[in-house]
mmCIF file of C-alpha atoms in Angstrom:
data_model
loop_
_atom_site.group_PDB
_atom_site.id
_atom_site.type_symbol
_atom_site.label_atom_id
_atom_site.label_comp_id
_atom_site.label_asym_id
_atom_site.label_seq_id
_atom_site.Cartn_x
_atom_site.Cartn_y
_atom_site.Cartn_z
ATOM 1 C CA MET A 195 12.407 -3.719 -9.336
ATOM 2 C CA TRP A 196 12.059 -1.260 -6.450
ATOM 3 C CA LEU A 197 9.826 1.500 -5.218
ATOM 4 C CA MET A 198 10.491 4.715 -3.316
ATOM 5 C CA PHE A 199 7.859 5.310 -0.672
ATOM 6 C CA PRO A 200 7.150 8.968 0.100
ATOM 7 C CA LYS A 201 6.985 10.257 3.641
ATOM 8 C CA GLN A 202 3.497 10.239 5.135
ATOM 9 C CA ALA A 203 1.805 13.638 4.952
ATOM 10 C CA ARG A 204 -0.159 15.013 7.869
ATOM 11 C CA TYR A 205 -3.933 14.896 7.462
ATOM 12 C CA SER A 206 -5.534 18.278 6.844
ATOM 13 C CA GLY A 207 -9.189 17.227 7.109
ATOM 14 C CA ARG A 208 -11.549 17.200 10.060
ATOM 15 C CA VAL A 209 -10.090 14.018 11.505
ATOM 16 C CA SER A 210 -7.077 14.363 13.740
ATOM 17 C CA ALA A 211 -5.188 11.119 13.199
ATOM 18 C CA PRO A 212 -1.804 9.762 14.143
ATOM 19 C CA LEU A 213 0.760 9.432 11.405
ATOM 20 C CA HIS A 214 1.304 6.015 9.864
ATOM 21 C CA SER A 215 3.475 3.932 12.157
ATOM 22 C CA SER A 216 5.393 0.969 10.807
ATOM 23 C CA HIS A 217 5.088 -0.551 14.297
ATOM 24 C CA SER A 218 1.291 -0.658 14.354
ATOM 25 C CA PRO A 219 -0.377 -3.629 12.606
ATOM 26 C CA PRO A 220 -2.765 -3.048 9.690
ATOM 27 C CA SER A 221 -5.736 -3.978 11.898
ATOM 28 C CA ALA A 222 -4.923 -1.084 14.256
ATOM 29 C CA ARG A 223 -4.856 1.428 11.400
ATOM 30 C CA LEU A 224 -8.087 -0.033 10.058
ATOM 31 C CA ALA A 225 -9.701 0.510 13.455
ATOM 32 C CA GLU A 226 -8.738 4.192 13.303
ATOM 33 C CA THR A 227 -10.213 4.617 9.824
ATOM 34 C CA VAL A 228 -13.434 2.803 10.718
ATOM 35 C CA LYS A 229 -13.800 4.888 13.890
ATOM 36 C CA ALA A 230 -13.517 8.056 11.802
ATOM 37 C CA VAL A 231 -16.112 6.768 9.333
ATOM 38 C CA ARG A 232 -18.483 5.842 12.167
ATOM 39 C CA GLY A 233 -18.118 9.381 13.464
ATOM 40 C CA ARG A 234 -19.596 10.617 10.173
ATOM 41 C CA THR A 235 -22.252 8.014 9.351
ATOM 42 C CA SER A 236 -24.016 5.041 10.920
ATOM 43 C CA PHE A 237 -24.659 3.513 7.484
ATOM 44 C CA GLU A 238 -24.343 -0.300 7.469
ATOM 45 C CA PRO A 239 -23.280 -1.451 3.972
ATOM 46 C CA LYS A 240 -23.783 -4.989 2.675
ATOM 47 C CA VAL A 241 -21.835 -4.667 -0.593
ATOM 48 C CA GLY A 242 -18.589 -2.819 -1.346
ATOM 49 C CA LEU A 243 -17.600 -1.395 -4.711
ATOM 50 C CA VAL A 244 -14.221 -0.225 -6.045
ATOM 51 C CA LEU A 245 -14.434 2.073 -9.078
ATOM 52 C CA GLY A 246 -11.436 2.262 -11.416
ATOM 53 C CA SER A 247 -10.196 4.779 -13.996
ATOM 54 C CA GLY A 248 -13.010 6.703 -15.643
ATOM 55 C CA LEU A 249 -15.657 4.628 -13.842
ATOM 56 C CA GLY A 250 -16.179 6.755 -10.736
ATOM 57 C CA ALA A 251 -19.399 8.361 -11.982
ATOM 58 C CA PHE A 252 -21.344 5.283 -10.877
ATOM 59 C CA ALA A 253 -20.985 6.462 -7.277
ATOM 60 C CA ASP A 254 -23.039 9.554 -8.119
ATOM 61 C CA THR A 255 -26.016 7.328 -9.008
ATOM 62 C CA LEU A 256 -26.359 5.984 -5.442
ATOM 63 C CA GLU A 257 -29.636 6.870 -3.727
ATOM 64 C CA GLY A 258 -29.222 8.975 -0.587
ATOM 65 C CA LEU A 259 -25.571 9.563 -1.457
ATOM 66 C CA VAL A 260 -23.186 10.522 1.358
ATOM 67 C CA LYS A 261 -19.559 11.310 0.430
ATOM 68 C CA ILE A 262 -16.558 11.378 2.740
ATOM 69 C CA PRO A 263 -13.327 12.597 1.081
ATOM 70 C CA TYR A 264 -10.357 10.332 1.703
ATOM 71 C CA SER A 265 -8.481 13.405 2.947
ATOM 72 C CA GLU A 266 -10.812 13.491 5.966
ATOM 73 C CA LEU A 267 -10.077 9.891 6.982
ATOM 74 C CA PRO A 268 -6.866 8.656 8.624
ATOM 75 C CA HIS A 269 -4.670 6.354 6.520
ATOM 76 C CA MET A 270 -6.718 6.900 3.344
ATOM 77 C CA HIS A 271 -4.896 8.405 0.377
ATOM 78 C CA ALA A 272 -6.330 10.103 -2.701
ATOM 79 C CA SER A 273 -4.905 9.160 -6.086
ATOM 80 C CA ALA A 274 -3.128 11.757 -8.195
ATOM 81 C CA VAL A 275 -4.311 9.970 -11.361
ATOM 82 C CA VAL A 276 -7.033 11.628 -13.465
ATOM 83 C CA GLY A 277 -10.318 9.752 -13.127
ATOM 84 C CA HIS A 278 -9.926 8.821 -9.441
ATOM 85 C CA ALA A 279 -11.949 11.311 -7.383
ATOM 86 C CA GLY A 280 -10.955 10.147 -3.884
ATOM 87 C CA ASN A 281 -14.203 9.728 -1.933
ATOM 88 C CA LEU A 282 -15.728 7.016 0.223
ATOM 89 C CA CYS A 283 -19.395 7.011 -0.804
ATOM 90 C CA PHE A 284 -22.457 5.534 0.919
ATOM 91 C CA GLY A 285 -25.928 5.012 -0.491
ATOM 92 C CA HIS A 286 -28.394 2.487 -1.881
ATOM 93 C CA VAL A 287 -28.691 0.570 -5.121
ATOM 94 C CA GLY A 288 -32.327 -0.488 -5.009
ATOM 95 C CA LYS A 289 -32.729 -1.862 -1.490
ATOM 96 C CA VAL A 290 -29.043 -2.778 -1.077
ATOM 97 C CA PRO A 291 -26.887 -0.536 1.155
ATOM 98 C CA VAL A 292 -23.545 0.068 -0.559
ATOM 99 C CA VAL A 293 -20.161 1.559 0.296
ATOM 100 C CA CYS A 294 -18.179 2.663 -2.712
ATOM 101 C CA MET A 295 -14.569 3.701 -3.270
ATOM 102 C CA GLN A 296 -14.723 6.488 -5.833
ATOM 103 C CA GLY A 297 -11.136 6.128 -6.997
ATOM 104 C CA ARG A 298 -8.147 4.166 -5.730
ATOM 105 C CA ILE A 299 -4.397 4.539 -5.318
ATOM 106 C CA HIS A 300 -1.789 2.453 -7.129
ATOM 107 C CA LEU A 301 1.626 0.975 -6.460
ATOM 108 C CA TYR A 302 3.165 3.035 -9.257
ATOM 109 C CA GLU A 303 2.286 6.251 -7.409
ATOM 110 C CA GLY A 304 4.818 5.249 -4.756
ATOM 111 C CA HIS A 305 2.429 3.786 -2.196
ATOM 112 C CA SER A 306 3.122 0.619 -0.239
ATOM 113 C CA PRO A 307 1.062 -2.527 -0.959
ATOM 114 C CA GLU A 308 -0.513 -2.124 2.473
ATOM 115 C CA ALA A 309 -1.651 1.420 1.663
ATOM 116 C CA VAL A 310 -3.028 0.298 -1.710
ATOM 117 C CA VAL A 311 -5.401 -2.199 -0.079
ATOM 118 C CA HIS A 312 -6.359 -0.114 2.955
ATOM 119 C CA GLY A 313 -9.582 1.153 1.374
ATOM 120 C CA ALA A 314 -10.730 -2.334 0.389
ATOM 121 C CA ARG A 315 -9.942 -3.603 3.874
ATOM 122 C CA THR A 316 -11.852 -0.687 5.378
ATOM 123 C CA MET A 317 -14.961 -1.720 3.466
ATOM 124 C CA ALA A 318 -14.515 -5.253 4.795
ATOM 125 C CA ARG A 319 -14.264 -3.908 8.354
ATOM 126 C CA LEU A 320 -17.451 -1.888 7.770
ATOM 127 C CA GLY A 321 -19.239 -5.201 7.406
ATOM 128 C CA VAL A 322 -19.662 -5.914 3.686
ATOM 129 C CA GLY A 323 -19.990 -9.550 2.679
ATOM 130 C CA ALA A 324 -18.888 -9.006 -0.916
ATOM 131 C CA VAL A 325 -16.807 -6.473 -2.829
ATOM 132 C CA LEU A 326 -17.189 -5.859 -6.555
ATOM 133 C CA ILE A 327 -14.017 -4.414 -8.107
ATOM 134 C CA THR A 328 -13.844 -2.593 -11.422
ATOM 135 C CA ASN A 329 -10.864 -1.550 -13.492
ATOM 136 C CA ALA A 330 -9.843 -0.205 -16.855
ATOM 137 C CA ALA A 331 -7.717 -2.739 -18.721
ATOM 138 C CA GLY A 332 -5.894 -3.334 -21.971
ATOM 139 C CA GLY A 333 -7.241 -6.132 -24.124
ATOM 140 C CA LEU A 334 -4.916 -8.947 -25.182
ATOM 141 C CA GLU A 335 -7.349 -10.702 -27.518
ATOM 142 C CA PRO A 336 -7.093 -9.365 -31.107
ATOM 143 C CA SER A 337 -10.766 -10.168 -31.740
ATOM 144 C CA TRP A 338 -11.923 -7.972 -28.845
ATOM 145 C CA GLU A 339 -12.710 -4.277 -29.126
ATOM 146 C CA ALA A 340 -12.250 -1.225 -26.946
ATOM 147 C CA GLY A 341 -15.407 -0.932 -24.867
ATOM 148 C CA ASP A 342 -15.864 -4.647 -24.215
ATOM 149 C CA LEU A 343 -16.644 -5.659 -20.629
ATOM 150 C CA MET A 344 -14.777 -8.637 -19.184
ATOM 151 C CA LEU A 345 -15.755 -10.640 -16.121
ATOM 152 C CA MET A 346 -12.564 -11.651 -14.321
ATOM 153 C CA THR A 347 -12.286 -15.384 -13.692
ATOM 154 C CA ASP A 348 -8.760 -15.333 -12.255
ATOM 155 C CA HIS A 349 -5.633 -13.210 -12.135
ATOM 156 C CA LEU A 350 -1.856 -13.258 -12.505
ATOM 157 C CA ASN A 351 -0.117 -11.190 -9.828
ATOM 158 C CA LEU A 352 2.906 -9.869 -11.723
ATOM 159 C CA THR A 353 3.396 -6.773 -9.563
ATOM 160 C CA GLY A 354 6.302 -8.415 -7.734
ATOM 161 C CA THR A 355 4.730 -7.869 -4.328
ATOM 162 C CA THR A 356 1.751 -8.643 -2.066
ATOM 163 C CA PRO A 357 -0.180 -6.841 0.691
ATOM 164 C CA LEU A 358 0.582 -9.823 2.936
ATOM 165 C CA LEU A 359 4.331 -9.205 2.872
ATOM 166 C CA GLY A 360 5.936 -9.252 6.328
ATOM 167 C CA PRO A 361 4.514 -10.482 9.638
ATOM 168 C CA ASN A 362 0.946 -11.758 9.341
ATOM 169 C CA ASP A 363 -1.754 -9.757 11.107
ATOM 170 C CA ASP A 364 -3.767 -12.618 12.610
ATOM 171 C CA ALA A 365 -6.655 -10.237 13.341
ATOM 172 C CA LEU A 366 -7.231 -9.998 9.581
ATOM 173 C CA GLY A 367 -6.721 -13.553 8.373
ATOM 174 C CA PRO A 368 -4.441 -16.601 8.141
ATOM 175 C CA ARG A 369 -0.781 -16.576 7.185
ATOM 176 C CA PHE A 370 -1.443 -18.586 4.007
ATOM 177 C CA PRO A 371 -4.883 -17.683 2.568
ATOM 178 C CA ASP A 372 -6.389 -19.933 -0.100
ATOM 179 C CA MET A 373 -6.721 -18.298 -3.537
ATOM 180 C CA SER A 374 -8.168 -21.211 -5.519
ATOM 181 C CA THR A 375 -11.425 -19.294 -6.059
ATOM 182 C CA ALA A 376 -10.219 -15.713 -5.781
ATOM 183 C CA TYR A 377 -13.243 -14.554 -7.792
ATOM 184 C CA ASP A 378 -16.390 -15.975 -6.259
ATOM 185 C CA LEU A 379 -18.281 -18.504 -8.397
ATOM 186 C CA GLU A 380 -21.749 -17.319 -7.313
ATOM 187 C CA LEU A 381 -20.883 -13.679 -7.968
ATOM 188 C CA ARG A 382 -19.608 -14.611 -11.425
ATOM 189 C CA ALA A 383 -22.844 -16.510 -12.169
ATOM 190 C CA ALA A 384 -24.856 -13.498 -10.982
ATOM 191 C CA ALA A 385 -22.948 -11.150 -13.323
ATOM 192 C CA ARG A 386 -23.590 -13.458 -16.279
ATOM 193 C CA ASP A 387 -27.295 -13.561 -15.469
ATOM 194 C CA VAL A 388 -27.600 -9.782 -15.192
ATOM 195 C CA ALA A 389 -25.679 -9.243 -18.445
ATOM 196 C CA ALA A 390 -27.814 -11.766 -20.336
ATOM 197 C CA LYS A 391 -31.087 -10.198 -19.171
ATOM 198 C CA ALA A 392 -29.832 -6.689 -20.015
ATOM 199 C CA GLY A 393 -28.579 -7.750 -23.451
ATOM 200 C CA ILE A 394 -24.993 -6.831 -22.571
ATOM 201 C CA THR A 395 -22.147 -8.842 -24.109
ATOM 202 C CA LEU A 396 -19.881 -9.998 -21.289
ATOM 203 C CA ARG A 397 -16.450 -11.366 -22.070
ATOM 204 C CA GLU A 398 -14.616 -13.557 -19.563
ATOM 205 C CA GLY A 399 -10.951 -13.977 -18.897
ATOM 206 C CA ILE A 400 -7.824 -13.767 -16.782
ATOM 207 C CA TYR A 401 -6.417 -10.400 -15.738
ATOM 208 C CA ALA A 402 -2.670 -9.816 -15.517
ATOM 209 C CA GLY A 403 -1.819 -7.229 -12.859
ATOM 210 C CA LEU A 404 1.455 -5.379 -13.522
ATOM 211 C CA LEU A 405 3.233 -2.593 -11.662
ATOM 212 C CA GLY A 406 3.008 0.179 -14.291
ATOM 213 C CA PRO A 407 2.848 3.088 -14.897
ATOM 214 C CA SER A 408 4.227 2.522 -18.400
ATOM 215 C CA TYR A 409 2.064 0.530 -20.768
ATOM 216 C CA GLU A 410 3.415 -2.863 -21.773
ATOM 217 C CA THR A 411 5.749 -3.416 -24.712
ATOM 218 C CA PRO A 412 4.620 -5.636 -27.612
ATOM 219 C CA ALA A 413 7.013 -8.344 -26.333
ATOM 220 C CA GLU A 414 5.450 -8.170 -22.862
ATOM 221 C CA VAL A 415 1.981 -8.376 -24.398
ATOM 222 C CA ARG A 416 2.982 -11.525 -26.293
ATOM 223 C CA MET A 417 4.374 -12.977 -23.067
ATOM 224 C CA LEU A 418 1.155 -12.260 -21.164
ATOM 225 C CA GLY A 419 -0.883 -13.933 -23.878
ATOM 226 C CA LYS A 420 1.258 -17.046 -23.633
ATOM 227 C CA LEU A 421 0.752 -17.026 -19.856
ATOM 228 C CA GLY A 422 -2.994 -17.216 -20.456
ATOM 229 C CA ALA A 423 -4.135 -13.635 -19.792
ATOM 230 C CA GLN A 424 -6.889 -11.890 -21.747
ATOM 231 C CA ALA A 425 -6.490 -8.438 -20.168
ATOM 232 C CA VAL A 426 -3.766 -6.422 -18.463
ATOM 233 C CA GLY A 427 -3.893 -3.583 -15.954
ATOM 234 C CA MET A 428 -2.230 -1.928 -12.967
ATOM 235 C CA SER A 429 -4.665 -2.583 -10.108
ATOM 236 C CA THR A 430 -7.145 -5.068 -8.573
ATOM 237 C CA VAL A 431 -4.895 -8.056 -7.782
ATOM 238 C CA LEU A 432 -3.588 -6.704 -4.457
ATOM 239 C CA GLU A 433 -7.090 -5.690 -3.356
ATOM 240 C CA THR A 434 -8.378 -9.173 -4.178
ATOM 241 C CA ILE A 435 -5.601 -10.827 -2.173
ATOM 242 C CA ALA A 436 -6.303 -8.591 0.832
ATOM 243 C CA LEU A 437 -10.061 -9.210 0.693
ATOM 244 C CA ARG A 438 -9.707 -12.978 0.349
ATOM 245 C CA HIS A 439 -7.284 -12.858 3.291
ATOM 246 C CA MET A 440 -10.239 -11.426 5.251
ATOM 247 C CA LYS A 441 -12.691 -14.035 3.843
ATOM 248 C CA VAL A 442 -14.666 -11.456 1.873
ATOM 249 C CA ARG A 443 -16.149 -12.613 -1.450
ATOM 250 C CA VAL A 444 -14.828 -10.833 -4.541
ATOM 251 C CA GLY A 445 -16.208 -10.223 -8.014
ATOM 252 C CA ALA A 446 -14.323 -8.170 -10.604
ATOM 253 C CA LEU A 447 -15.110 -6.522 -13.906
ATOM 254 C CA SER A 448 -12.686 -5.038 -16.453
ATOM 255 C CA CYS A 449 -13.668 -2.387 -18.947
ATOM 256 C CA ILE A 450 -11.425 -3.050 -21.960
ATOM 257 C CA THR A 451 -10.593 0.566 -22.713
ATOM 258 C CA ASN A 452 -7.918 -0.108 -25.317
ATOM 259 C CA LEU A 453 -6.180 -2.945 -27.104
ATOM 260 C CA ALA A 454 -2.642 -3.527 -25.855
ATOM 261 C CA ALA A 455 0.613 -2.623 -27.608
ATOM 262 C CA GLY A 456 1.265 -4.680 -30.707
ATOM 263 C CA ILE A 457 -2.494 -5.227 -31.133
ATOM 264 C CA SER A 458 -3.716 -1.632 -31.125
ATOM 265 C CA LYS A 459 -3.008 0.385 -34.282
ATOM 266 C CA THR A 460 -2.727 3.646 -32.341
ATOM 267 C CA GLU A 461 -0.461 5.017 -29.616
ATOM 268 C CA LEU A 462 -1.751 4.267 -26.104
ATOM 269 C CA ASP A 463 -2.692 7.126 -23.772
ATOM 270 C CA HIS A 464 -4.753 7.619 -20.615
ATOM 271 C CA ALA A 465 -7.211 9.978 -22.320
ATOM 272 C CA GLU A 466 -8.338 7.055 -24.495
ATOM 273 C CA VAL A 467 -8.881 4.991 -21.346
ATOM 274 C CA GLU A 468 -11.113 7.649 -19.798
ATOM 275 C CA GLU A 469 -13.069 8.295 -23.012
ATOM 276 C CA THR A 470 -13.836 4.603 -23.574
ATOM 277 C CA ALA A 471 -14.934 4.198 -19.948
ATOM 278 C CA ARG A 472 -17.282 7.179 -20.322
ATOM 279 C CA ARG A 473 -18.713 5.731 -23.544
ATOM 280 C CA LYS A 474 -19.547 2.448 -21.788
ATOM 281 C CA ARG A 475 -21.109 4.147 -18.768
ATOM 282 C CA GLY A 476 -24.663 3.142 -19.684
ATOM 283 C CA ASP A 477 -23.912 -0.576 -19.902
ATOM 284 C CA LEU A 478 -21.723 -0.365 -16.823
ATOM 285 C CA VAL A 479 -24.462 1.264 -14.727
ATOM 286 C CA LYS A 480 -26.980 -1.403 -15.803
ATOM 287 C CA LEU A 481 -24.581 -4.276 -15.126
ATOM 288 C CA LEU A 482 -23.275 -2.983 -11.797
ATOM 289 C CA GLY A 483 -26.742 -2.075 -10.574
ATOM 290 C CA GLY A 484 -28.142 -5.534 -11.197
ATOM 291 C CA TRP A 485 -24.968 -7.218 -9.955
ATOM 292 C CA ILE A 486 -25.058 -5.299 -6.672
ATOM 293 C CA GLU A 487 -28.694 -6.227 -6.064
ATOM 294 C CA LYS A 488 -27.916 -9.912 -6.571
ATOM 295 C CA ALA A 489 -24.770 -9.711 -4.425
ATOM 296 C CA GLY A 490 -26.741 -8.011 -1.663
ATOM 297 C CA ALA A 491 -29.376 -10.725 -1.756
#
């Protein structure tokens, strides 16, 4: 399995930034991004949020919303995938100051693992103590339905790579970070509590992160089930690894937007993913809002 990485494009926004250099460590590039952000806002976030396919509308509910397009920040890339707007958003959920990634990039678009996690690492450098990650995922449990929400308890990194590949950047974290509790126990308990009080059914399970962009074959779906996964997607695992490397707490939520191949009775397509995510927006806003307030506390 291999990837072709495109040449870095020059930034056309307000920020004049050096091109990506393979000789500069990730921490140096992070410093450049954070400096550019600080030149636009003095906002001090406590909680970070990553919004996946079809879920970006939550960012527009932030109070006092300030948006910075990724194109105006060095080393930040906008996704070409429908449903990923490409903005770094700041605002409040209740009394909690939040920074939110409205859209993310993926390995299958040709980006390096380091580029994929740069936004999550930027939020960590901006001072957040916890990051809540969302994604759209395929369900592997036949009894589940499209529209179910699943709290991630663990993951399988089946992308074939890691954002920690190569020399370790000691300014970010240790060479061998512990992943025994990748998804924070207290954040998981908080999500359960919010869901119960809001009357929202919350599934729980293990997420299998694959490279994509093709959906899985029925044989691959059977394999993932035997490995113990309840959902499958093309994001999240690299961001979690990078954040845990930096000692930032992580919580993650999957919106089961379709049942996987061999379980679903219909052909899979991205439009279905977006439509299901839009349909669940009400429950998602309630759950994320309450979850953020607890995480911020």
